[in-house]
Amino acid sequence: MPERKSTGRAAPARADRPFRGIALILASTVFLGVSDVTAKYLSATLPSIEIAWIRFLVFAMVMVPAMLPGSPLFALRTGRPGLQVMRGVALLGSSLLFISSLRFLPIAEASATGFVAPLFVTALSILFLKESVGLRRWLATAVGLFGVLIILRPGSSAFHPAAFFPLVSALCWACMLIMTRMMSGREAAITTMTYSAIVGVGILSALVPLVWVAPSWHDILFGILIGIASTAGQWIVVLAFRYADASVLAPFSYTQLLWVSILGFLVFGEVPDVWTVTGALFIVASGLYTAHRERIRRSQLLSLGEPSPNA
């Protein structure tokens, strides 16, 4: 019997190149940090649903060429439509919940609460991806989480009831990352991005009339910036998961906290205190140690002539 042709755009195969994946994740945190800080700025004048709608509308407009059947970039054919829709819902949930928290919490503290996501990813990657996570990587992830707890500090404003928003947002983000990894090597990045845009703008378009506030041109321009920055960040995240395991990449997403702290100071005058700096040191140390352990692991596999675990 002849082989059936693929129903979707061909996706590049996975490759075991963890340092390339790490570099991409680090780049994505810059774009996502800019998007989050801009969203906090707009939260003073626009409802969270409307901010998220503008963000996803720009996202969808960028992806229009991939939605047109006659376009050479057409990317709606997929072998996993259910998983694509679920990923889009998880991404939307993460974005909407986090943006909602920014109205009540300082940007650094909201981001710190959301950085439990890598811990969720490490646990979920064992359950759904059957990845092997060694004791040292667990310890490195725990050190990063401890750094987040130092920043939050019991009794601080991060324990406002709104702190549950970024916490649940982190769980949604972790689920989104796991589903991204499940599809990497099988679904093209442009297909995954297109479905995320359609799902997000579709759901939010049904909700935004309920809370609509007429935006100024100033609001629209900043909304466009959010959309462009978040789209670029999401695309880079999808690419990163072609090159490394979720549990390897997870600790490096912590570096977004550094960017939002810097931007929070420049835009809102929020000065990170000694607790934030101390926690950040723990977070960076956990990421660097994970990279060190990954380099040792790869060297051992190569010396033994074993195949890549991602092959």
Tab-separated table of C-alpha atoms in Angstrom:
chain	number	residue	atom	x	y	z
A	1	MET	CA	0.000	0.000	0.000
A	2	PRO	CA	1.370	3.468	-0.834
A	3	GLU	CA	2.064	5.765	2.086
A	4	ARG	CA	-0.571	8.364	2.795
A	5	LYS	CA	0.652	11.904	2.426
A	6	SER	CA	0.842	14.069	5.527
A	7	THR	CA	-2.253	16.122	6.220
A	8	GLY	CA	-0.283	19.111	7.450
A	9	ARG	CA	2.673	21.268	6.615
A	10	ALA	CA	5.916	19.348	7.112
A	11	ALA	CA	7.587	20.038	10.435
A	12	PRO	CA	11.324	19.900	11.024
A	13	ALA	CA	12.414	16.878	13.022
A	14	ARG	CA	13.492	17.243	16.618
A	15	ALA	CA	17.174	17.737	17.300
A	16	ASP	CA	19.089	17.293	20.541
A	17	ARG	CA	20.671	20.749	20.678
A	18	PRO	CA	19.915	21.947	24.199
A	19	PHE	CA	22.069	25.052	24.103
A	20	ARG	CA	20.277	26.299	20.997
A	21	GLY	CA	16.956	25.681	22.755
A	22	ILE	CA	18.197	27.509	25.849
A	23	ALA	CA	19.336	30.484	23.747
A	24	LEU	CA	15.920	30.691	22.105
A	25	ILE	CA	14.102	30.549	25.446
A	26	LEU	CA	16.310	33.359	26.775
A	27	ALA	CA	15.467	35.468	23.708
A	28	SER	CA	11.758	34.794	24.133
A	29	THR	CA	11.806	36.170	27.682
A	30	VAL	CA	12.822	39.604	26.389
A	31	PHE	CA	9.801	39.837	24.077
A	32	LEU	CA	7.402	38.355	26.623
A	33	GLY	CA	8.719	40.716	29.312
A	34	VAL	CA	8.063	43.756	27.098
A	35	SER	CA	4.566	42.454	26.383
A	36	ASP	CA	3.773	41.967	30.090
A	37	VAL	CA	5.036	45.385	31.165
A	38	THR	CA	3.068	47.077	28.395
A	39	ALA	CA	-0.042	45.144	29.446
A	40	LYS	CA	0.355	46.427	33.006
A	41	TYR	CA	0.619	49.957	31.662
A	42	LEU	CA	-2.650	49.558	29.741
A	43	SER	CA	-4.423	47.897	32.681
A	44	ALA	CA	-4.916	51.323	34.217
A	45	THR	CA	-7.282	52.356	31.407
A	46	LEU	CA	-8.632	49.190	29.739
A	47	PRO	CA	-10.296	45.979	31.025
A	48	SER	CA	-8.124	42.863	31.029
A	49	ILE	CA	-10.304	41.075	28.460
A	50	GLU	CA	-9.992	44.014	26.069
A	51	ILE	CA	-6.216	44.157	26.465
A	52	ALA	CA	-5.998	40.425	25.775
A	53	TRP	CA	-8.351	40.836	22.781
A	54	ILE	CA	-6.127	43.527	21.214
A	55	ARG	CA	-3.118	41.311	21.865
A	56	PHE	CA	-4.666	38.303	20.146
A	57	LEU	CA	-6.183	40.416	17.351
A	58	VAL	CA	-2.700	41.618	16.375
A	59	PHE	CA	-1.496	38.030	16.703
A	60	ALA	CA	-4.254	36.852	14.332
A	61	MET	CA	-3.534	39.628	11.821
A	62	VAL	CA	0.108	38.596	11.690
A	63	MET	CA	-0.977	35.009	11.009
A	64	VAL	CA	-3.559	35.832	8.290
A	65	PRO	CA	-1.328	34.600	5.404
A	66	ALA	CA	-1.272	31.186	7.081
A	67	MET	CA	-5.091	31.102	7.200
A	68	LEU	CA	-5.771	31.720	3.490
A	69	PRO	CA	-6.250	28.482	1.497
A	70	GLY	CA	-4.547	29.845	-1.630
A	71	SER	CA	-1.532	31.218	0.225
A	72	PRO	CA	1.867	29.493	0.002
A	73	LEU	CA	2.004	29.894	3.789
A	74	PHE	CA	-1.348	28.157	4.363
A	75	ALA	CA	-0.954	26.146	7.567
A	76	LEU	CA	-4.385	25.089	8.820
A	77	ARG	CA	-3.930	21.453	7.813
A	78	THR	CA	-2.986	19.541	10.928
A	79	GLY	CA	-2.923	15.966	12.118
A	80	ARG	CA	-3.730	16.986	15.697
A	81	PRO	CA	-6.566	19.544	15.619
A	82	GLY	CA	-7.798	18.724	19.129
A	83	LEU	CA	-4.389	19.250	20.694
A	84	GLN	CA	-3.919	22.482	18.727
A	85	VAL	CA	-7.218	23.865	20.058
A	86	MET	CA	-6.402	22.782	23.620
A	87	ARG	CA	-3.021	24.481	23.385
A	88	GLY	CA	-4.705	27.660	22.168
A	89	VAL	CA	-7.145	27.594	25.104
A	90	ALA	CA	-4.253	27.082	27.562
A	91	LEU	CA	-2.328	29.992	26.053
A	92	LEU	CA	-5.398	32.227	26.210
A	93	GLY	CA	-6.069	31.249	29.830
A	94	SER	CA	-2.492	31.995	30.806
A	95	SER	CA	-2.496	35.405	29.089
A	96	LEU	CA	-5.885	36.515	30.395
A	97	LEU	CA	-5.262	35.480	33.996
A	98	PHE	CA	-1.840	37.096	34.109
A	99	ILE	CA	-3.067	40.352	32.583
A	100	SER	CA	-5.904	40.372	35.140
A	101	SER	CA	-3.374	40.148	37.979
A	102	LEU	CA	-1.426	43.195	36.763
A	103	ARG	CA	-4.180	45.574	37.808
A	104	PHE	CA	-3.586	44.614	41.450
A	105	LEU	CA	0.027	43.414	41.794
A	106	PRO	CA	3.443	44.972	41.123
A	107	ILE	CA	4.878	43.570	37.882
A	108	ALA	CA	7.862	41.873	39.533
A	109	GLU	CA	5.743	40.179	42.186
A	110	ALA	CA	3.101	39.049	39.678
A	111	SER	CA	5.842	37.621	37.468
A	112	ALA	CA	7.518	35.933	40.430
A	113	THR	CA	4.260	34.209	41.377
A	114	GLY	CA	3.894	33.046	37.801
A	115	PHE	CA	7.346	31.513	37.827
A	116	VAL	CA	6.090	28.379	39.505
A	117	ALA	CA	5.399	27.340	35.879
A	118	PRO	CA	8.797	25.627	35.425
A	119	LEU	CA	8.063	23.454	38.453
A	120	PHE	CA	4.734	22.468	36.895
A	121	VAL	CA	6.514	21.758	33.602
A	122	THR	CA	9.105	19.528	35.226
A	123	ALA	CA	6.394	17.469	36.909
A	124	LEU	CA	4.107	17.355	33.863
A	125	SER	CA	6.960	16.400	31.518
A	126	ILE	CA	7.399	13.149	33.463
A	127	LEU	CA	3.704	12.338	33.317
A	128	PHE	CA	2.916	13.297	29.710
A	129	LEU	CA	6.261	13.290	27.877
A	130	LYS	CA	7.872	10.361	29.710
A	131	GLU	CA	11.024	12.441	30.133
A	132	SER	CA	13.691	11.378	32.588
A	133	VAL	CA	14.471	14.072	35.159
A	134	GLY	CA	17.466	13.363	37.354
A	135	LEU	CA	17.874	14.316	40.997
A	136	ARG	CA	20.264	17.149	40.190
A	137	ARG	CA	17.802	18.773	37.794
A	138	TRP	CA	15.052	18.423	40.397
A	139	LEU	CA	17.309	20.127	42.933
A	140	ALA	CA	18.175	22.910	40.483
A	141	THR	CA	14.481	23.511	39.800
A	142	ALA	CA	13.794	23.521	43.548
A	143	VAL	CA	16.509	26.147	44.036
A	144	GLY	CA	14.827	28.299	41.408
A	145	LEU	CA	11.475	27.890	43.149
A	146	PHE	CA	13.097	28.812	46.463
A	147	GLY	CA	14.318	32.005	44.807
A	148	VAL	CA	10.756	32.801	43.778
A	149	LEU	CA	9.546	32.238	47.348
A	150	ILE	CA	12.210	34.632	48.625
A	151	ILE	CA	10.851	37.289	46.288
A	152	LEU	CA	7.233	36.664	47.269
A	153	ARG	CA	7.810	36.556	51.059
A	154	PRO	CA	4.839	35.523	53.228
A	155	GLY	CA	2.880	38.593	54.239
A	156	SER	CA	3.914	40.668	51.231
A	157	SER	CA	1.494	42.238	48.766
A	158	ALA	CA	2.014	39.214	46.489
A	159	PHE	CA	-0.373	37.380	48.808
A	160	HIS	CA	-3.217	39.608	47.727
A	161	PRO	CA	-6.084	37.334	46.578
A	162	ALA	CA	-5.219	38.382	43.031
A	163	ALA	CA	-1.967	36.424	43.448
A	164	PHE	CA	-3.999	33.315	42.603
A	165	PHE	CA	-4.414	34.679	39.066
A	166	PRO	CA	-0.735	34.382	38.090
A	167	LEU	CA	-0.554	31.062	39.938
A	168	VAL	CA	-3.305	29.523	37.787
A	169	SER	CA	-1.845	31.366	34.796
A	170	ALA	CA	1.404	29.507	35.431
A	171	LEU	CA	-0.399	26.173	35.392
A	172	CYS	CA	-2.021	27.077	32.064
A	173	TRP	CA	1.359	28.163	30.696
A	174	ALA	CA	2.945	24.879	31.793
A	175	CYS	CA	0.178	22.907	30.073
A	176	MET	CA	0.714	24.979	26.931
A	177	LEU	CA	4.459	24.229	26.978
A	178	ILE	CA	3.833	20.511	27.438
A	179	MET	CA	1.429	20.438	24.487
A	180	THR	CA	3.964	22.406	22.418
A	181	ARG	CA	6.543	19.745	23.131
A	182	MET	CA	4.074	16.950	22.324
A	183	MET	CA	3.578	18.420	18.854
A	184	SER	CA	7.148	19.537	18.116
A	185	GLY	CA	8.686	17.614	15.256
A	186	ARG	CA	5.187	16.652	14.064
A	187	GLU	CA	3.489	20.020	13.589
A	188	ALA	CA	5.113	23.057	11.981
A	189	ALA	CA	5.578	26.107	14.198
A	190	ILE	CA	3.443	28.205	11.853
A	191	THR	CA	0.552	25.725	12.205
A	192	THR	CA	0.712	25.840	16.004
A	193	MET	CA	0.884	29.631	16.024
A	194	THR	CA	-2.032	29.951	13.586
A	195	TYR	CA	-4.340	27.780	15.671
A	196	SER	CA	-3.395	29.668	18.835
A	197	ALA	CA	-4.293	32.960	17.154
A	198	ILE	CA	-7.647	31.685	15.876
A	199	VAL	CA	-8.664	30.151	19.204
A	200	GLY	CA	-7.630	33.212	21.216
A	201	VAL	CA	-9.239	35.878	19.042
A	202	GLY	CA	-12.367	33.754	18.570
A	203	ILE	CA	-13.067	33.300	22.291
A	204	LEU	CA	-12.138	36.869	23.233
A	205	SER	CA	-14.258	38.359	20.433
A	206	ALA	CA	-17.267	36.747	22.092
A	207	LEU	CA	-16.305	38.170	25.503
A	208	VAL	CA	-15.032	41.670	24.733
A	209	PRO	CA	-18.468	43.267	23.993
A	210	LEU	CA	-19.385	42.587	27.633
A	211	VAL	CA	-16.613	44.861	28.959
A	212	TRP	CA	-15.907	47.182	26.026
A	213	VAL	CA	-14.266	50.561	26.717
A	214	ALA	CA	-13.470	52.770	23.726
A	215	PRO	CA	-9.633	52.833	23.462
A	216	SER	CA	-7.683	55.969	22.582
A	217	TRP	CA	-5.112	55.984	19.782
A	218	HIS	CA	-2.507	55.862	22.522
A	219	ASP	CA	-4.067	52.655	23.865
A	220	ILE	CA	-4.273	51.136	20.396
A	221	LEU	CA	-0.583	51.775	19.687
A	222	PHE	CA	0.479	50.155	22.941
A	223	GLY	CA	-1.932	47.297	22.271
A	224	ILE	CA	-0.206	46.718	18.922
A	225	LEU	CA	3.155	46.642	20.718
A	226	ILE	CA	1.792	43.973	23.088
A	227	GLY	CA	0.593	41.885	20.159
A	228	ILE	CA	3.858	42.100	18.229
A	229	ALA	CA	6.064	41.384	21.247
A	230	SER	CA	3.946	38.468	22.494
A	231	THR	CA	3.698	36.963	18.991
A	232	ALA	CA	7.473	37.082	18.564
A	233	GLY	CA	7.968	35.588	22.030
A	234	GLN	CA	5.504	32.760	21.394
A	235	TRP	CA	7.077	31.900	18.053
A	236	ILE	CA	10.527	31.651	19.619
A	237	VAL	CA	9.160	29.401	22.404
A	238	VAL	CA	7.729	27.018	19.800
A	239	LEU	CA	11.090	26.882	18.013
A	240	ALA	CA	13.000	26.306	21.257
A	241	PHE	CA	11.104	23.103	22.016
A	242	ARG	CA	12.478	21.504	18.858
A	243	TYR	CA	15.918	21.442	20.408
A	244	ALA	CA	15.573	20.490	24.080
A	245	ASP	CA	13.396	18.765	26.664
A	246	ALA	CA	10.802	20.793	28.527
A	247	SER	CA	12.513	20.052	31.843
A	248	VAL	CA	15.821	21.422	30.487
A	249	LEU	CA	14.311	24.654	29.191
A	250	ALA	CA	12.050	25.310	32.186
A	251	PRO	CA	14.568	26.951	34.560
A	252	PHE	CA	15.689	29.459	31.914
A	253	SER	CA	12.251	31.014	31.628
A	254	TYR	CA	13.011	32.459	35.079
A	255	THR	CA	15.195	35.104	33.428
A	256	GLN	CA	12.031	36.908	32.347
A	257	LEU	CA	11.827	38.080	35.955
A	258	LEU	CA	15.014	40.073	35.460
A	259	TRP	CA	13.615	41.832	32.390
A	260	VAL	CA	10.294	42.751	33.997
A	261	SER	CA	12.143	44.045	37.073
A	262	ILE	CA	14.303	46.316	34.935
A	263	LEU	CA	11.367	47.497	32.831
A	264	GLY	CA	9.205	47.874	35.942
A	265	PHE	CA	11.785	50.289	37.338
A	266	LEU	CA	12.086	52.258	34.091
A	267	VAL	CA	8.329	52.506	33.429
A	268	PHE	CA	6.660	52.427	36.860
A	269	GLY	CA	9.511	53.440	39.174
A	270	GLU	CA	9.305	50.101	41.008
A	271	VAL	CA	12.716	49.499	42.585
A	272	PRO	CA	13.504	45.820	43.243
A	273	ASP	CA	14.365	45.377	46.904
A	274	VAL	CA	17.041	43.182	48.445
A	275	TRP	CA	14.648	40.221	48.559
A	276	THR	CA	14.032	40.453	44.821
A	277	VAL	CA	17.752	40.642	44.091
A	278	THR	CA	18.501	37.711	46.411
A	279	GLY	CA	15.747	35.604	44.867
A	280	ALA	CA	16.970	36.459	41.373
A	281	LEU	CA	20.449	35.195	42.275
A	282	PHE	CA	18.982	31.824	43.290
A	283	ILE	CA	16.991	31.703	40.049
A	284	VAL	CA	19.976	32.457	37.818
A	285	ALA	CA	22.144	29.982	39.726
A	286	SER	CA	19.584	27.216	39.183
A	287	GLY	CA	19.529	27.891	35.451
A	288	LEU	CA	23.303	27.942	35.126
A	289	TYR	CA	23.660	24.704	37.056
A	290	THR	CA	21.047	23.010	34.871
A	291	ALA	CA	23.002	24.037	31.768
A	292	HIS	CA	26.169	22.647	33.350
A	293	ARG	CA	24.494	19.301	34.088
A	294	GLU	CA	23.088	19.141	30.545
A	295	ARG	CA	26.568	19.670	29.085
A	296	ILE	CA	27.918	16.822	31.215
A	297	ARG	CA	25.002	14.558	30.236
A	298	ARG	CA	25.543	15.155	26.534
A	299	SER	CA	29.270	14.557	26.843
A	300	GLN	CA	28.630	11.221	28.551
A	301	LEU	CA	26.147	10.141	25.865
A	302	LEU	CA	28.577	11.029	23.096
A	303	SER	CA	31.467	9.224	24.772
A	304	LEU	CA	29.327	6.087	25.119
A	305	GLY	CA	28.062	6.338	21.556
A	306	GLU	CA	24.429	6.380	22.723
A	307	PRO	CA	21.716	7.953	20.595
A	308	SER	CA	20.196	11.260	21.530
A	309	PRO	CA	17.309	10.942	23.997
A	310	ASN	CA	15.314	13.255	21.741
A	311	ALA	CA	15.904	11.337	18.558
